[in-house]
Amino acid sequence: MTEVEPPLVDVRDDRLARAKALVDAGSFTEFGSEARHQVHAFDMQRKRPAGDGVVTGVGRVHGRPVGLFAQDPTALGGSLGAVHAGKIARILDHAGRARCPVVGLLDSGGARIQEGVAALDGYGEIFRRNVALSGRVPQVSVVLGPCAGGAVYSPALTDIVILQRDRAHMFVTGPRVVKAVTFEDVSLGDLGGADVHGRTSGVASLVAEDAEQALELARRVLGYLPGSCWEAPPTYAPGDPGPMPAVPEDHRLPYDVRDVIAGIVDGGSFLELAAGFAANVVVGFARIDGQAVGVVANQPRVLAGCLDIDASEKAARFVRMCDAFGVPLVTLVDVPGFLPGTGQEARGIIRKGAKLLYAYAEATVPRVTVILRKAFGGAYIVMNSKSLGADAVFSWPGAEIAVMGAEGAVDVIYRRELEADPSRRDALIARYRDEAMAPHIPAERLSIDEVIAPAQTRAVVAATLRSLAGVWQPGFRHDNLPQ
Ligand code: HXC
């Protein structure tokens, strides 16, 4: 163990500088700076960079301990051999024992070819530890360069994946192999760049424009999470929310639910995750009265806010991550239902929608729901309803809550009447709205705790969360299984 003082003059400078930039100034202590591979084959004794291509150590972020590793592409391409893997495994073990988060800065040519199976086994050792730590301590991956082959599975097992735009490339099979097998010509970026993982695959939680921003985002994420599941999430000075926007009364008109989130949470505290992927559901960390919360909200601007496969998986993983780390959940509902169609059914909306249902039903953190405009059918139940165990469900006065929308409902229950006299449709729709959809109906049977005005929302949610402060208990709840 050595205390590292700047300036340093070897190829590890850049990664050391990054490791140091991630942690609080002066707080980095390096482990294993003299480690070198022991390989003799392929003339490898001629290339034995100090540290074996990875900087590992401990430091503090926001004054709290973290473990970290930073791969160095200037040393053997950042490739992973037995010693390199052993250093990372030690830091993961250290974080597990110390019950502190671990951050990895990834930039590597993958398994060190000269080390063969020893390199592959090194990955296995890392994956096993990623899984053992899952749900126990937060794990953050910052991908600053290539991350190829099975190496992608370490970040995929962690809680948060941050990609540096233009530099990070993640794929299981690289362009050359793709070309050989499928004859498809594809660039690194089109195969595994930030756009692919930020928008289509859902691998990226956050995309940063440069390394500096990537590290800043990692620090910011850690600011919402506890050191481990045995610690309460950190609290900060309360901030004022933004103004609550007027949401269109016509349920078919879109609006941006992030404006409503801004009207509830402490100003500037919302950090949206996976913003470009499955944008029909919005998830992210925020603070209310200085207390970290996880926000899940249907987004009426995209697919009218319907839940589909991607949205269900995105929200399910976020709910499970928040629950694992004791972060209370605030759910904002404006959902017409699950996205209908053969594509969704055949690809498994039953199986995948069930993940979100499972995640909410399992969650033991404080859970508060606000129904903004509509909540129909299965999606009403899934979005943290009272019956799934929500601590409190509120509704805005104009909300419609029912088995289905009025038009669809009257076509089913008044089919014969409408065949006899189609002109009655509007009147029947109005009657259904009155008798089956208004929020006072579920409020009468305690499915909704209180109907509240939009302007009251922040105060009511904050007061409810305060009242639930005693819910938090230290302890392992569950892992954060990738989905
Ligand atoms: C050994 C490697 C290496 C590797 C790079 N180097 N990757 N050495 N094993 N996997 C070495 C190069 O030989 C070179 O050494 C130095 O690192 C820099 O590499 P360059 O290619 O010159 O750098 P650059 O042009 O920046 O390209 C970086 C790169 C490329 C895109 C990462 O090196 C590359 O494609 N590497 C192979 C990637 C790959 O297919 N890896 C295996 C994935 S499969 P010198 O001595 O010339 O400086 C895998 C399985 C994991 O990882 C399974 C886990 C279960």
Coordinates of C-alpha atoms and ligand atoms in Angstrom, one line a residue, residues 47 76-77 79 108-114 120 123 127 146 148-151, ligand 1:
K47 CA 6.8 -6.0 -21.7
L76 CA -0.5 -3.8 -23.0
G77 CA -3.7 -2.2 -24.5
S79 CA -5.7 -6.0 -21.7
S108 CA -9.3 -2.3 -22.5
G109 CA -8.5 -4.6 -25.4
G110 CA -10.2 -7.4 -23.5
A111 CA -8.7 -10.8 -22.5
R112 CA -4.9 -10.7 -22.8
I113 CA -4.4 -13.0 -25.7
Q114 CA -1.0 -14.2 -24.6
L120 CA -10.7 -15.7 -19.3
Y123 CA -12.9 -12.3 -16.0
F127 CA -18.0 -11.5 -12.7
P146 CA -13.2 -0.3 -25.9
A148 CA -15.1 -6.0 -26.0
G149 CA -16.1 -9.6 -25.9
G150 CA -17.1 -11.1 -22.6
A151 CA -15.6 -8.1 -20.9
Ligands
HXC1 C1 -3.0 -8.6 -25.7 C2 -3.4 -6.5 -26.6 C3 -4.8 -6.8 -26.6 C4 -5.2 -8.1 -26.1 C5 -4.5 -4.8 -27.4 N1 -3.3 -5.3 -27.1 N2 -5.5 -5.7 -27.2 N3 -2.5 -7.4 -26.2 N4 -4.3 -8.9 -25.7 N5 -6.5 -8.4 -26.1 C6 -2.0 -4.6 -27.3 C7 -1.6 -4.5 -28.8 O1 -1.0 -5.7 -29.2 C8 -0.7 -3.3 -28.7 O2 0.6 -3.8 -28.3 C9 -1.3 -2.5 -27.7 O3 -2.1 -3.3 -26.9 C10 -2.2 -1.4 -28.2 O4 -3.1 -1.9 -29.1 P1 -3.4 -1.3 -30.5 O5 -4.2 -2.2 -31.3 O6 -2.1 -0.7 -31.1 O7 -4.3 0.0 -30.1 P2 -5.5 0.6 -30.8 O8 -5.3 0.9 -32.2 O9 -5.9 1.8 -29.9 O10 -6.7 -0.4 -30.7 C11 -7.2 -0.8 -29.4 C12 -8.2 -2.0 -29.6 C13 -7.4 -3.2 -30.4 C14 -9.4 -1.6 -30.4 C15 -8.6 -2.5 -28.2 O11 -6.1 -3.4 -29.8 C16 -8.1 -4.5 -30.4 O12 -9.1 -4.7 -31.3 N6 -7.7 -5.4 -29.6 C17 -8.3 -6.7 -29.6 C18 -9.7 -6.7 -29.0 C19 -10.2 -8.0 -28.8 O13 -10.7 -8.7 -29.8 N7 -10.0 -8.5 -27.6 C20 -10.5 -9.9 -27.2 C21 -11.9 -9.8 -26.9 S1 -12.6 -11.2 -26.4 P3 1.9 -3.1 -28.7 O14 3.0 -3.9 -28.1 O15 1.9 -3.1 -30.2 O16 1.9 -1.7 -28.1 C22 -12.4 -11.2 -24.8 C23 -13.0 -12.3 -24.1 C24 -13.4 -12.0 -22.7 O17 -12.0 -10.3 -24.3 C25 -14.1 -13.1 -22.2 C26 -14.6 -12.9 -20.8 C27 -15.4 -14.0 -20.3

